[in-house]
Tab-separated table of C-alpha atoms in Angstrom:
chain	number	residue	atom	x	y	z
A	1	MET	CA	-17.999	44.596	-23.245
A	2	ALA	CA	-14.362	45.219	-22.396
A	3	LEU	CA	-12.142	45.639	-25.430
A	4	ASP	CA	-8.440	45.093	-25.895
A	5	GLY	CA	-6.277	47.388	-27.985
A	6	LYS	CA	-7.395	45.689	-31.191
A	7	GLY	CA	-11.075	46.048	-30.411
A	8	PHE	CA	-11.790	42.395	-29.570
A	9	GLY	CA	-13.828	41.613	-26.465
A	10	LEU	CA	-11.790	39.531	-23.991
A	11	SER	CA	-13.780	39.983	-20.796
A	12	PHE	CA	-14.975	36.370	-20.975
A	13	LEU	CA	-11.420	35.267	-20.232
A	14	ASP	CA	-11.541	37.029	-16.873
A	15	SER	CA	-14.475	34.914	-15.723
A	16	GLN	CA	-13.002	31.600	-16.770
A	17	GLU	CA	-11.467	29.467	-14.051
A	18	ILE	CA	-8.076	27.917	-14.537
A	19	VAL	CA	-8.706	24.208	-15.016
A	20	THR	CA	-6.141	21.858	-13.539
A	21	PRO	CA	-5.346	19.137	-16.067
A	22	PRO	CA	-6.327	15.634	-14.946
A	23	PRO	CA	-3.539	13.275	-13.881
A	24	PRO	CA	-2.216	10.920	-16.530
A	25	PRO	CA	-3.941	7.542	-16.830
A	26	PRO	CA	-2.502	4.943	-14.453
A	27	PRO	CA	0.054	2.481	-15.787
A	28	PRO	CA	-1.332	-0.927	-16.777
A	29	SER	CA	-1.603	-3.477	-13.986
A	30	LEU	CA	0.906	-6.298	-14.178
A	31	GLU	CA	2.644	-8.944	-12.130
A	32	VAL	CA	6.360	-8.403	-11.662
A	33	LEU	CA	8.316	-11.643	-11.423
A	34	LEU	CA	11.275	-12.194	-9.141
A	35	SER	CA	13.408	-12.715	-12.236
A	36	GLN	CA	12.539	-9.202	-13.411
A	37	VAL	CA	14.508	-7.518	-10.617
A	38	SER	CA	16.463	-4.554	-11.944
A	39	SER	CA	20.126	-5.157	-12.737
A	40	SER	CA	20.847	-1.578	-13.803
A	41	VAL	CA	19.850	0.329	-10.634
A	42	LYS	CA	22.064	0.086	-7.560
A	43	CYS	CA	20.204	-0.814	-4.369
A	44	THR	CA	22.194	-0.554	-1.148
A	45	VAL	CA	20.833	-1.852	2.163
A	46	GLU	CA	21.274	-0.733	5.744
A	47	PRO	CA	19.883	-2.111	9.031
A	48	VAL	CA	16.911	-0.619	10.852
A	49	ASN	CA	16.141	-1.711	14.412
A	50	LEU	CA	12.487	-2.208	15.289
A	51	GLY	CA	12.108	-3.062	18.956
A	52	GLY	CA	14.700	-5.817	18.973
A	53	LEU	CA	13.993	-6.948	15.412
A	54	THR	CA	16.540	-5.875	12.811
A	55	LEU	CA	15.381	-5.615	9.209
A	56	LEU	CA	17.207	-4.294	6.183
A	57	LYS	CA	15.981	-1.269	4.263
A	58	GLY	CA	17.042	-0.647	0.697
A	59	ARG	CA	18.061	2.692	-0.724
A	60	VAL	CA	17.852	3.694	-4.384
A	61	SER	CA	17.925	7.017	-6.197
A	62	THR	CA	14.604	8.499	-7.367
A	63	LYS	CA	16.517	10.325	-10.074
A	64	GLU	CA	18.117	7.116	-11.288
A	65	VAL	CA	14.867	5.126	-11.339
A	66	PHE	CA	12.358	7.725	-12.566
A	67	ARG	CA	14.567	10.514	-13.949
A	68	LEU	CA	12.941	12.749	-11.339
A	69	PRO	CA	14.424	14.881	-8.576
A	70	ASN	CA	14.336	13.312	-5.113
A	71	SER	CA	10.730	14.309	-4.523
A	72	ASP	CA	8.297	12.483	-2.262
A	73	LEU	CA	5.756	11.964	-5.039
A	74	VAL	CA	4.433	13.091	-8.388
A	75	PRO	CA	0.682	12.311	-8.548
A	76	GLY	CA	-0.194	9.792	-11.234
A	77	VAL	CA	3.468	9.198	-12.078
A	78	TYR	CA	5.368	8.299	-8.922
A	79	GLU	CA	3.619	7.812	-5.579
A	80	GLY	CA	6.583	7.897	-3.205
A	81	GLY	CA	7.348	4.168	-3.148
A	82	LEU	CA	11.129	4.604	-2.982
A	83	LYS	CA	11.015	6.481	0.321
A	84	LEU	CA	10.872	4.663	3.654
A	85	TRP	CA	7.921	6.288	5.399
A	86	GLU	CA	7.632	6.396	9.200
A	87	GLY	CA	4.257	4.660	9.136
A	88	SER	CA	5.867	1.501	7.760
A	89	LEU	CA	8.061	1.245	10.855
A	90	ASP	CA	5.117	2.079	13.129
A	91	LEU	CA	3.132	-0.730	11.530
A	92	VAL	CA	5.823	-3.373	12.050
A	93	LYS	CA	6.160	-2.379	15.710
A	94	ALA	CA	2.381	-2.522	16.171
A	95	LEU	CA	2.248	-5.972	14.571
A	96	GLN	CA	4.959	-7.175	16.948
A	97	SER	CA	2.832	-5.996	19.876
A	98	GLU	CA	-0.314	-7.586	18.451
A	99	ILE	CA	1.467	-10.941	18.183
A	100	GLN	CA	2.897	-10.688	21.700
A	101	ASN	CA	-0.567	-9.920	23.067
A	102	GLY	CA	-2.109	-12.853	21.221
A	103	HIS	CA	-4.335	-10.684	19.026
A	104	ILE	CA	-3.025	-11.982	15.710
A	105	SER	CA	-1.007	-14.766	14.139
A	106	PHE	CA	0.455	-14.756	10.650
A	107	THR	CA	1.082	-18.488	10.558
A	108	GLY	CA	-0.524	-19.996	7.473
A	109	LYS	CA	-2.246	-16.719	6.524
A	110	ARG	CA	-2.642	-15.002	3.172
A	111	VAL	CA	-1.285	-11.471	3.419
A	112	LEU	CA	-1.490	-8.507	1.052
A	113	GLU	CA	0.561	-5.343	1.538
A	114	LEU	CA	-0.862	-2.373	-0.356
A	115	GLY	CA	1.390	0.516	-1.381
A	116	CYS	CA	4.335	-1.578	-0.219
A	117	GLY	CA	7.448	0.384	-1.227
A	118	HIS	CA	10.204	-1.212	0.854
A	119	GLY	CA	7.738	-3.906	1.920
A	120	LEU	CA	8.862	-4.125	5.559
A	121	PRO	CA	5.407	-5.037	6.973
A	122	GLY	CA	5.005	-7.729	4.305
A	123	ILE	CA	8.531	-8.982	4.962
A	124	PHE	CA	7.650	-9.185	8.654
A	125	SER	CA	4.617	-11.331	7.800
A	126	CYS	CA	6.867	-13.707	5.845
A	127	LEU	CA	9.211	-14.034	8.803
A	128	GLU	CA	6.195	-14.765	11.025
A	129	GLY	CA	5.085	-17.725	8.923
A	130	ALA	CA	2.556	-16.359	6.409
A	131	ALA	CA	1.658	-18.921	3.759
A	132	ALA	CA	1.434	-16.252	1.063
A	133	THR	CA	2.561	-12.636	1.018
A	134	HIS	CA	1.695	-10.457	-1.958
A	135	PHE	CA	3.224	-7.006	-2.411
A	136	GLN	CA	1.428	-4.260	-4.361
A	137	ASP	CA	2.770	-0.891	-5.433
A	138	PHE	CA	1.615	1.713	-7.947
A	139	ASN	CA	4.889	1.541	-9.870
A	140	ALA	CA	6.440	-1.587	-11.356
A	141	GLU	CA	9.799	0.229	-11.172
A	142	VAL	CA	9.516	0.380	-7.380
A	143	LEU	CA	8.973	-3.379	-7.233
A	144	ARG	CA	11.852	-4.157	-9.604
A	145	CYS	CA	14.370	-1.723	-8.148
A	146	LEU	CA	13.523	-1.741	-4.437
A	147	THR	CA	10.865	-4.148	-3.145
A	148	ILE	CA	12.213	-7.359	-4.656
A	149	PRO	CA	15.848	-6.630	-3.688
A	150	ASN	CA	14.686	-5.720	-0.180
A	151	VAL	CA	12.610	-8.897	0.188
A	152	ASN	CA	15.560	-10.872	-1.111
A	153	ALA	CA	17.973	-9.240	1.342
A	154	ASN	CA	15.710	-9.806	4.346
A	155	ILE	CA	14.343	-13.263	3.741
A	156	SER	CA	16.318	-15.325	1.324
A	157	LYS	CA	19.575	-15.678	-0.545
A	158	GLU	CA	17.911	-17.693	-3.287
A	159	PHE	CA	14.395	-17.795	-4.724
A	160	GLN	CA	13.020	-20.812	-6.516
A	161	PRO	CA	10.122	-19.713	-8.747
A	162	GLY	CA	7.387	-22.215	-9.407
A	163	GLU	CA	5.398	-22.497	-12.602
A	164	THR	CA	2.414	-20.483	-11.386
A	165	LYS	CA	3.732	-19.005	-8.183
A	166	GLU	CA	7.063	-17.928	-6.721
A	167	THR	CA	8.175	-19.541	-3.489
A	168	ASN	CA	10.809	-18.414	-1.034
A	169	SER	CA	13.148	-21.348	-0.533
A	170	ASP	CA	13.847	-20.459	3.097
A	171	THR	CA	10.308	-19.964	4.341
A	172	GLY	CA	8.268	-21.993	1.854
A	173	ALA	CA	5.969	-19.000	1.484
A	174	GLU	CA	4.381	-17.833	-1.740
A	175	VAL	CA	5.830	-14.404	-2.525
A	176	ARG	CA	4.445	-12.377	-5.445
A	177	PHE	CA	4.539	-8.779	-6.628
A	178	PHE	CA	1.846	-6.743	-8.396
A	179	ALA	CA	1.983	-3.245	-9.868
A	180	GLY	CA	-0.989	-1.053	-10.700
A	181	ASP	CA	-3.634	1.397	-9.580
A	182	TRP	CA	-6.003	0.478	-6.734
A	183	SER	CA	-8.989	0.898	-9.054
A	184	GLU	CA	-7.730	-1.869	-11.355
A	185	ILE	CA	-5.293	-4.146	-9.513
A	186	HIS	CA	-8.050	-6.458	-8.215
A	187	GLN	CA	-8.208	-7.924	-11.724
A	188	LEU	CA	-4.769	-9.468	-11.155
A	189	LEU	CA	-4.672	-10.313	-7.461
A	190	PRO	CA	-5.169	-14.066	-6.930
A	191	TYR	CA	-7.230	-14.016	-3.741
A	192	VAL	CA	-9.912	-11.465	-4.561
A	193	ARG	CA	-13.394	-12.500	-3.499
A	194	ASP	CA	-15.899	-13.205	-6.266
A	195	ASN	CA	-18.642	-10.814	-5.251
A	196	GLU	CA	-18.439	-7.722	-3.040
A	197	ASN	CA	-22.224	-7.823	-2.671
A	198	ASP	CA	-21.866	-11.029	-0.652
A	199	LEU	CA	-20.601	-8.993	2.312
A	200	ASN	CA	-24.045	-9.169	3.847
A	201	CYS	CA	-24.483	-12.871	3.129
A	202	SER	CA	-21.581	-14.898	4.485
A	203	SER	CA	-23.155	-18.243	3.581
A	204	GLY	CA	-22.319	-17.702	-0.081
A	205	LEU	CA	-18.591	-17.202	0.474
A	206	SER	CA	-15.814	-19.715	0.294
A	207	PRO	CA	-13.896	-19.832	3.587
A	208	THR	CA	-10.642	-19.476	1.608
A	209	SER	CA	-11.665	-16.492	-0.506
A	210	GLY	CA	-9.870	-13.225	0.042
A	211	TYR	CA	-6.782	-12.265	2.021
A	212	ASP	CA	-6.717	-12.968	5.745
A	213	ILE	CA	-4.666	-9.856	6.528
A	214	ILE	CA	-4.174	-6.624	4.576
A	215	LEU	CA	-1.332	-4.314	5.594
A	216	MET	CA	-0.899	-0.697	4.497
A	217	ALA	CA	1.210	2.214	5.664
A	218	GLU	CA	0.977	5.851	4.550
A	219	THR	CA	-1.555	5.018	1.836
A	220	ILE	CA	-4.340	7.467	2.739
A	221	TYR	CA	-2.664	10.840	2.197
A	222	SER	CA	-4.683	11.561	-0.960
A	223	ILE	CA	-8.428	12.112	-0.493
A	224	PRO	CA	-9.302	11.338	-4.156
A	225	ALA	CA	-7.752	7.874	-3.723
A	226	HIS	CA	-9.753	6.937	-0.608
A	227	GLN	CA	-12.720	5.440	-2.453
A	228	SER	CA	-10.668	3.232	-4.758
A	229	LEU	CA	-8.480	2.044	-1.874
A	230	TYR	CA	-11.456	1.229	0.328
A	231	GLY	CA	-13.213	-0.464	-2.575
A	232	LEU	CA	-10.161	-2.631	-3.148
A	233	ILE	CA	-10.048	-3.593	0.527
A	234	LYS	CA	-13.660	-4.749	0.416
A	235	LYS	CA	-12.970	-6.790	-2.717
A	236	CYS	CA	-9.841	-8.413	-1.284
A	237	LEU	CA	-10.422	-8.950	2.427
A	238	SER	CA	-11.637	-12.347	3.569
A	239	HIS	CA	-15.153	-12.198	5.023
A	240	PRO	CA	-15.974	-12.215	7.860
A	241	GLN	CA	-12.683	-12.880	9.693
A	242	GLY	CA	-10.258	-10.723	7.647
A	243	ILE	CA	-8.304	-7.908	9.311
A	244	VAL	CA	-6.746	-4.706	7.961
A	245	TYR	CA	-3.865	-2.970	9.725
A	246	MET	CA	-3.431	0.636	8.641
A	247	ALA	CA	-0.655	3.034	9.704
A	248	ALA	CA	-0.992	6.730	8.826
A	249	LYS	CA	-0.963	10.284	10.129
A	250	LYS	CA	-4.102	11.841	11.566
A	251	HIS	CA	-3.803	14.527	8.901
A	252	TYR	CA	-1.538	15.068	5.915
A	253	PHE	CA	-1.015	18.792	5.634
A	254	GLY	CA	-1.155	20.093	2.089
A	255	VAL	CA	-3.062	17.141	0.648
A	256	GLY	CA	-5.906	16.755	3.165
A	257	GLY	CA	-5.974	13.016	3.726
A	258	GLY	CA	-5.400	11.163	6.981
A	259	THR	CA	-6.960	8.694	9.371
A	260	ARG	CA	-9.858	10.965	10.350
A	261	ARG	CA	-11.067	11.454	6.785
A	262	PHE	CA	-10.595	7.819	5.835
A	263	LEU	CA	-12.241	6.402	8.960
A	264	SER	CA	-15.160	8.796	8.544
A	265	MET	CA	-15.765	7.286	5.111
A	266	VAL	CA	-15.523	3.762	6.543
A	267	GLU	CA	-17.979	4.598	9.325
A	268	LYS	CA	-20.517	6.036	6.884
A	269	ASP	CA	-20.296	2.881	4.778
A	270	GLY	CA	-21.377	0.860	7.814
A	271	ILE	CA	-19.689	-2.420	6.867
A	272	MET	CA	-16.498	-2.319	8.933
A	273	ASP	CA	-15.492	-1.530	12.503
A	274	SER	CA	-12.277	0.253	13.458
A	275	CYS	CA	-10.072	0.048	16.540
A	276	LEU	CA	-7.025	2.139	17.474
A	277	VAL	CA	-4.011	-0.128	18.003
A	278	ALA	CA	-1.181	2.359	18.554
A	279	GLU	CA	-0.521	6.083	18.701
A	280	VAL	CA	2.887	7.640	18.079
A	281	ALA	CA	3.647	11.201	19.152
A	282	ASP	CA	6.972	12.474	17.860
A	283	GLY	CA	6.808	15.950	19.369
A	284	SER	CA	5.167	17.528	16.351
A	285	SER	CA	1.546	18.612	16.108
A	286	ASN	CA	0.710	15.677	13.847
A	287	VAL	CA	0.211	12.309	15.545
A	288	ARG	CA	0.809	9.018	13.739
A	289	GLU	CA	-1.583	6.125	14.362
A	290	VAL	CA	-2.086	2.431	13.644
A	291	TRP	CA	-5.688	1.235	13.238
A	292	LYS	CA	-7.277	-2.182	12.850
A	293	LEU	CA	-10.308	-2.630	10.592
A	294	SER	CA	-12.564	-5.672	10.415
A	295	PHE	CA	-16.008	-6.583	9.137
A	296	LYS	CA	-18.936	-6.139	11.496
């Protein structure tokens, strides 16, 4: 046995692996009301042009909101919701094309945007006549400081909250905001289907159960989160006609996620089909894509 200067054997320390501490537990899931918009954090807006459509994007300081440096994310604490990711813009452009080609209509639909951040895809669905648009983000602070002000700037000058739902006075749409982890947020979302096991038996499902359209951009960068995200989709998506639109990179260097890994998991599950809607090459080695998922 190897001995240190005091005669105690310490060789067992050499064989021990350094254990990475687990991430902190996720914050509790909660609904954030329109009236709970932050009054202490400054949110400035600037225009962004998306193929003839001009939306407003908010800008807030990560340091001011989270007392963190302007980092993209801190796993389990802050998941990058204050940054406007390229995939969000790709998704809005792809949705415009899908509407023009007659492949989708938002009119009267129930829409859920997962990992919303600025919420531009969800805002687009409101402008296109969705009956209900629900925004979800990991952090309640993102919703209070960025998403709600950005929705307000893009859609309405005045919200009129109802007793059990909040309605945009300009569009008449139900607009609600939910914070929490993908493994738990289904407990709060209003349009979650009753039983995931009914996927193979459509006769037992209400035609109004679930969301008609789920939107998500840059949500699949983390491999450990793939299962909980996909599980949430299957709980929330209306069966059999529901559609998911997903914008992401083929591969996220440094973290390992991307469309290939996520779609491989979906294919192995055997419940959903996937179809490439758009591909964006920006000159780098990493291509961005927009995919459409639907039940078989």
